[in-house]
Amino acid sequence: MAKAPRHGPYICGIDAALDVVSGKWKGLILWELDAHGVRRFAELRRGLPGVSEKMLTQHLREMEEDNLVHREVFAEVPPRVEYSLTEHGHTLNQALAPLGAWGSDRMRREGFEVVEAAETSHS
Amino acid sequence: MAKAPRHGPYICGIDAALDVVSGKWKGLILWELDAHGVRRFAELRRGLPGVSEKMLTQHLREMEEDNLVHREVFAEVPPRVEYSLTEHGHTLNQALAPLGAWGSDRMRREGFEVVEAAETSHS
DNA sequence: CCGCATCCTTTAGGATACTG
DNA sequence: CAGTATCCTAAAGGATGCGG
């Protein structure tokens, strides 16, 4: 078993929400899936520059358990697995939007660099 | 120096924002300061059940450096230090509000327990 | 009262090799 | 293609004791 003894008692809503999006790539995964609708494992991997297979799998499993992500396996060869947001995951993304805007603002203010993924081409 | 080599390059706004609120107690500190306006060190400590002095100090320093929290020292004996949100911290809190609502919703849905602090008595 | 310093444990995250 | 399994490092967090 990897880790994840999360889901402890929370003190407030922020606490409960941050628990679910904590993890180096979870915010990005939500963002990718929201932008593209459906993504395969390898596509997600390309969209998250620097992520390891292990972390991607682990995060996806946790998000699936948290009912944020839907995982659909096609019994073909070669295998194909598609990931998408659940309705629940979609509402989370909407709740995250203002925070994202605040963060973009912060980046502009502080002059932080933006590392754009290869060919994600959103907007 | 404790740690904090944060402020790396970011991939998107969510990334940049989560970096600043990551840390076991930062969300709660924001919430406490927003609810009360001004808090002393010991008051904050009581409002965050389980926090150690080290973590509280460390988080407060980082948030001060990120310009989210204002720290005012009164040269008295016994010493008194008051913490409050900066304008910047306040806007973060507003951006965090929808996420907090989502989290509260999640807690209700999943039936997680709420651990309320001793005598914070917000609302 | 408000911390800082030190030491220690736990957890997150990464590298790499292998499998159905 | 889409993962597991194993090992390892780094960072976060916690306990405790001292100091202004």
Short mmCIF file of C-alpha atoms (C1' of nucleotides) in Angstrom, two decimals:
data_model
loop_
_atom_site.label_atom_id
_atom_site.label_comp_id
_atom_site.label_asym_id
_atom_site.label_seq_id
_atom_site.Cartn_x
_atom_site.Cartn_y
_atom_site.Cartn_z
CA MET A 1 0.00 0.00 0.00
CA ALA A 2 1.42 3.26 -1.13
CA LYS A 3 0.37 5.71 1.58
CA ALA A 4 -2.84 7.75 1.80
CA PRO A 5 -4.23 7.41 5.30
CA ARG A 6 -5.92 10.72 4.62
CA HIS A 7 -9.54 11.59 5.24
CA GLY A 8 -8.91 12.43 8.86
CA PRO A 9 -11.26 14.66 10.81
CA TYR A 10 -11.24 18.22 9.55
CA ILE A 11 -11.45 21.56 11.23
CA CYS A 12 -13.18 23.45 8.45
CA GLY A 13 -14.12 23.26 4.79
CA ILE A 14 -10.81 24.69 3.59
CA ASP A 15 -9.11 21.92 5.48
CA ALA A 16 -11.24 19.23 3.85
CA ALA A 17 -10.81 20.67 0.39
CA LEU A 18 -7.07 21.19 0.61
CA ASP A 19 -6.64 17.60 1.73
CA VAL A 20 -8.09 16.44 -1.55
CA VAL A 21 -6.03 18.70 -3.81
CA SER A 22 -2.76 18.39 -1.93
CA GLY A 23 -0.16 16.50 -3.86
CA LYS A 24 2.26 17.94 -6.30
CA TRP A 25 0.21 17.23 -9.42
CA LYS A 26 -3.42 17.03 -8.40
CA GLY A 27 -4.26 20.59 -9.27
CA LEU A 28 -2.68 20.13 -12.66
CA ILE A 29 -4.50 16.86 -13.28
CA LEU A 30 -7.80 18.56 -12.58
CA TRP A 31 -6.85 21.38 -14.87
CA GLU A 32 -5.79 19.05 -17.69
CA LEU A 33 -8.91 16.93 -17.47
CA ASP A 34 -11.11 19.98 -17.35
CA ALA A 35 -9.43 21.47 -20.40
CA HIS A 36 -9.55 18.32 -22.50
CA GLY A 37 -12.53 16.42 -21.22
CA VAL A 38 -10.98 13.01 -21.67
CA ARG A 39 -7.34 12.01 -21.53
CA ARG A 40 -5.42 8.78 -21.78
CA PHE A 41 -2.65 7.91 -19.37
CA ALA A 42 0.17 8.79 -21.73
CA GLU A 43 -1.51 12.04 -22.75
CA LEU A 44 -1.80 13.13 -19.16
CA ARG A 45 1.80 12.24 -18.67
CA ARG A 46 2.88 14.45 -21.51
CA GLY A 47 0.73 17.27 -20.15
CA LEU A 48 2.47 17.14 -16.77
CA PRO A 49 6.12 17.77 -17.51
CA GLY A 50 8.29 16.02 -14.95
CA VAL A 51 5.75 13.69 -13.41
CA SER A 52 6.81 10.10 -12.85
CA GLU A 53 4.60 7.15 -13.74
CA LYS A 54 4.37 6.21 -10.13
CA MET A 55 3.12 9.59 -8.96
CA LEU A 56 0.66 9.90 -11.79
CA THR A 57 -0.82 6.48 -11.08
CA GLN A 58 -0.90 7.13 -7.37
CA HIS A 59 -2.58 10.49 -7.66
CA LEU A 60 -5.11 9.20 -10.17
CA ARG A 61 -6.02 6.33 -7.87
CA GLU A 62 -6.53 8.62 -4.94
CA MET A 63 -8.62 11.00 -6.97
CA GLU A 64 -10.67 8.10 -8.19
CA GLU A 65 -11.23 7.01 -4.63
CA ASP A 66 -12.25 10.55 -3.76
CA ASN A 67 -14.74 10.39 -6.61
CA LEU A 68 -13.14 13.25 -8.53
CA VAL A 69 -11.96 11.25 -11.49
CA HIS A 70 -13.60 8.58 -13.58
CA ARG A 71 -11.43 5.78 -14.93
CA GLU A 72 -12.56 3.70 -17.86
CA VAL A 73 -10.63 0.65 -18.96
CA PHE A 74 -11.06 -0.76 -22.45
CA ALA A 75 -10.31 -4.47 -22.69
CA GLU A 76 -8.25 -4.19 -25.84
CA VAL A 77 -4.75 -4.87 -26.89
CA PRO A 78 -2.84 -2.67 -26.67
CA PRO A 79 -4.66 -1.55 -23.54
CA ARG A 80 -6.42 1.78 -23.39
CA VAL A 81 -7.52 3.66 -20.30
CA GLU A 82 -9.35 6.94 -20.35
CA TYR A 83 -9.63 9.42 -17.54
CA SER A 84 -12.20 12.14 -17.12
CA LEU A 85 -13.69 14.32 -14.42
CA THR A 86 -16.73 13.19 -12.49
CA GLU A 87 -19.46 15.69 -11.81
CA HIS A 88 -18.02 16.02 -8.35
CA GLY A 89 -14.61 16.70 -9.77
CA HIS A 90 -16.06 19.30 -12.05
CA THR A 91 -17.62 21.23 -9.18
CA LEU A 92 -14.27 21.13 -7.41
CA ASN A 93 -12.67 22.65 -10.45
CA GLN A 94 -15.17 25.45 -10.46
CA ALA A 95 -14.52 26.09 -6.79
CA LEU A 96 -10.83 26.20 -7.62
CA ALA A 97 -11.19 28.79 -10.36
CA PRO A 98 -11.00 31.92 -8.18
CA LEU A 99 -7.93 30.52 -6.47
CA GLY A 100 -6.35 29.94 -9.84
CA ALA A 101 -7.04 33.52 -10.81
CA TRP A 102 -5.49 34.72 -7.57
CA GLY A 103 -2.45 32.58 -8.27
CA SER A 104 -2.03 33.92 -11.78
CA ASP A 105 -2.20 37.37 -10.34
CA ARG A 106 0.45 36.50 -7.81
CA MET A 107 2.69 35.17 -10.56
CA ARG A 108 2.35 38.38 -12.48
CA ARG A 109 2.95 40.54 -9.44
CA GLU A 110 6.00 38.63 -8.27
CA GLY A 111 7.27 38.02 -11.76
CA PHE A 112 7.44 34.25 -11.50
CA GLU A 113 8.11 32.24 -14.57
CA VAL A 114 5.47 30.14 -16.27
CA VAL A 115 6.49 26.71 -17.46
CA GLU A 116 4.06 25.76 -20.16
CA ALA A 117 3.57 22.12 -21.10
CA ALA A 118 4.62 20.99 -24.56
CA GLU A 119 1.52 20.89 -26.74
CA THR A 120 -1.38 21.27 -24.37
CA SER A 121 -2.57 24.30 -26.26
CA HIS A 122 -5.46 25.36 -24.06
CA SER A 123 -6.98 28.55 -25.21
CA MET B 1 17.10 28.04 8.07
CA ALA B 2 14.13 25.80 8.41
CA LYS B 3 13.23 24.93 4.84
CA ALA B 4 11.12 26.95 2.37
CA PRO B 5 12.89 26.79 -0.98
CA ARG B 6 9.49 27.43 -2.47
CA HIS B 7 8.60 30.01 -5.09
CA GLY B 8 9.78 27.82 -7.91
CA PRO B 9 8.50 28.23 -11.46
CA TYR B 10 4.84 27.39 -11.76
CA ILE B 11 2.77 25.72 -14.42
CA CYS B 12 -0.47 27.57 -13.77
CA GLY B 13 -2.25 29.80 -11.29
CA ILE B 14 -3.59 26.89 -9.24
CA ASP B 15 -0.03 25.74 -8.86
CA ALA B 16 1.16 29.14 -7.66
CA ALA B 17 -1.74 29.52 -5.24
CA LEU B 18 -1.52 26.06 -3.76
CA ASP B 19 2.17 26.58 -3.08
CA VAL B 20 1.31 29.43 -0.79
CA VAL B 21 -1.43 27.67 1.16
CA SER B 22 0.27 24.30 1.37
CA GLY B 23 1.31 23.42 4.84
CA LYS B 24 -0.77 21.66 7.38
CA TRP B 25 -2.08 24.78 9.11
CA LYS B 26 -1.93 27.64 6.62
CA GLY B 27 -5.52 27.39 5.55
CA LEU B 28 -6.60 27.39 9.15
CA ILE B 29 -4.41 30.35 10.02
CA LEU B 30 -6.00 32.32 7.19
CA TRP B 31 -9.40 31.31 8.39
CA GLU B 32 -8.70 32.22 12.02
CA LEU B 33 -7.26 35.61 11.15
CA ASP B 34 -10.12 36.35 8.83
CA ALA B 35 -12.67 35.44 11.46
CA HIS B 36 -11.09 37.42 14.26
CA GLY B 37 -9.25 40.23 12.53
CA VAL B 38 -6.37 40.26 14.98
CA ARG B 39 -4.92 37.44 17.01
CA ARG B 40 -2.04 37.03 19.41
CA PHE B 41 0.34 34.12 19.14
CA ALA B 42 -1.17 32.19 22.04
CA GLU B 43 -4.69 32.81 20.77
CA LEU B 44 -3.84 31.41 17.37
CA ARG B 45 -2.31 28.44 19.07
CA ARG B 46 -5.47 27.71 20.96
CA GLY B 47 -7.49 28.07 17.77
CA LEU B 48 -5.39 25.45 16.00
CA PRO B 49 -5.77 22.31 18.10
CA GLY B 50 -2.65 20.20 17.80
CA VAL B 51 -0.27 22.70 16.25
CA SER B 52 3.23 22.87 17.68
CA GLU B 53 4.93 26.16 18.47
CA LYS B 54 7.53 25.45 15.86
CA MET B 55 5.07 24.88 13.06
CA LEU B 56 2.99 27.89 14.00
CA THR B 57 6.02 30.16 14.04
CA GLN B 58 7.36 28.69 10.84
CA HIS B 59 4.10 29.03 8.97
CA LEU B 60 3.56 32.56 10.21
CA ARG B 61 7.03 33.59 9.06
CA GLU B 62 6.50 32.14 5.63
CA MET B 63 3.14 33.82 5.30
CA GLU B 64 4.68 37.07 6.41
CA GLU B 65 7.32 36.68 3.74
CA ASP B 66 4.60 35.97 1.20
CA ASN B 67 2.95 39.17 2.31
CA LEU B 68 -0.22 37.46 3.49
CA VAL B 69 0.16 38.18 7.18
CA HIS B 70 1.11 41.31 9.07
CA ARG B 71 3.12 40.89 12.26
CA GLU B 72 3.19 43.63 14.85
CA VAL B 73 5.51 43.43 17.83
CA PHE B 74 4.87 45.51 20.94
CA ALA B 75 8.01 46.26 22.91
CA GLU B 76 6.48 45.49 26.27
CA VAL B 77 7.08 43.08 29.04
CA PRO B 78 5.63 40.51 28.91
CA PRO B 79 5.99 40.64 25.13
CA ARG B 80 2.96 40.91 22.91
CA VAL B 81 2.75 40.11 19.22
CA GLU B 82 -0.33 40.55 17.10
CA TYR B 83 -1.03 38.94 13.76
CA SER B 84 -3.50 40.05 11.15
CA LEU B 85 -4.20 39.62 7.45
CA THR B 86 -2.70 41.98 4.93
CA GLU B 87 -4.86 43.22 2.08
CA HIS B 88 -3.18 40.62 -0.08
CA GLY B 89 -4.01 37.92 2.44
CA HIS B 90 -7.57 39.07 2.51
CA THR B 91 -7.97 38.70 -1.24
CA LEU B 92 -6.53 35.21 -0.97
CA ASN B 93 -9.12 34.38 1.61
CA GLN B 94 -11.88 35.54 -0.69
CA ALA B 95 -10.47 33.41 -3.48
CA LEU B 96 -10.45 30.53 -1.05
CA ALA B 97 -14.08 30.92 -0.03
CA PRO B 98 -15.65 28.81 -2.81
CA LEU B 99 -13.19 26.06 -2.10
CA GLY B 100 -14.11 26.19 1.56
CA ALA B 101 -17.76 25.87 0.66
CA TRP B 102 -16.99 22.89 -1.54
CA GLY B 103 -15.05 21.32 1.30
CA SER B 104 -17.86 21.80 3.77
CA ASP B 105 -20.14 20.17 1.30
CA ARG B 106 -17.77 17.27 0.96
CA MET B 107 -17.65 16.85 4.71
CA ARG B 108 -21.41 16.71 4.88
CA ARG B 109 -21.67 14.27 2.00
CA GLU B 110 -19.01 11.93 3.28
CA GLY B 111 -20.02 12.36 6.88
CA PHE B 112 -16.63 13.44 8.12
CA GLU B 113 -16.32 14.72 11.60
CA VAL B 114 -15.73 18.34 12.40
CA VAL B 115 -13.24 19.08 15.11
CA GLU B 116 -14.14 22.49 16.41
CA ALA B 117 -11.58 24.51 18.31
CA ALA B 118 -12.18 25.21 21.98
CA GLU B 119 -13.71 28.65 22.26
CA THR B 120 -13.30 30.20 18.87
CA SER B 121 -17.02 30.87 18.62
CA HIS B 122 -17.19 32.19 15.10
CA SER B 123 -20.62 32.77 13.74
"C1'" DC C 1 4.75 35.30 26.50
"C1'" DC C 2 6.87 34.43 22.36
"C1'" DG C 3 9.71 32.45 20.39
"C1'" DC C 4 14.50 29.83 18.45
"C1'" DA C 5 17.58 25.53 18.23
"C1'" DT C 6 18.19 20.82 17.95
"C1'" DC C 7 17.07 16.27 17.17
"C1'" DC C 8 14.11 12.77 15.44
"C1'" DT C 9 10.12 10.40 12.87
"C1'" DT C 10 7.00 10.26 9.14
"C1'" DT C 11 5.54 11.07 4.64
"C1'" DA C 12 5.86 12.70 0.00
"C1'" DG C 13 8.06 12.26 -3.95
"C1'" DG C 14 11.56 10.34 -7.47
"C1'" DA C 15 14.54 6.61 -10.11
"C1'" DT C 16 14.61 2.53 -12.07
"C1'" DA C 17 13.46 -2.06 -13.51
"C1'" DC C 18 10.03 -5.20 -14.63
"C1'" DT C 19 5.03 -7.18 -16.19
"C1'" DG C 20 0.25 -8.28 -18.48
"C1'" DC D 1 0.14 1.05 -23.33
"C1'" DA D 2 -0.53 1.24 -18.81
"C1'" DG D 3 0.74 0.14 -15.25
"C1'" DT D 4 3.54 -2.61 -10.43
"C1'" DA D 5 7.31 -3.28 -7.34
"C1'" DT D 6 11.30 -1.90 -4.97
"C1'" DC D 7 14.47 1.16 -3.27
"C1'" DC D 8 16.04 5.66 -2.00
"C1'" DT D 9 16.23 10.82 -0.88
"C1'" DA D 10 14.30 14.96 0.62
"C1'" DA D 11 11.19 17.52 2.87
"C1'" DA D 12 7.51 18.23 6.15
"C1'" DG D 13 6.18 17.83 10.55
"C1'" DG D 14 6.67 16.81 15.77
"C1'" DA D 15 8.94 16.75 20.61
"C1'" DT D 16 11.51 18.90 23.67
"C1'" DG D 17 14.58 22.10 25.94
"C1'" DC D 18 16.53 26.82 26.30
"C1'" DG D 19 16.47 32.03 25.96
"C1'" DG D 20 15.05 37.18 25.77
#
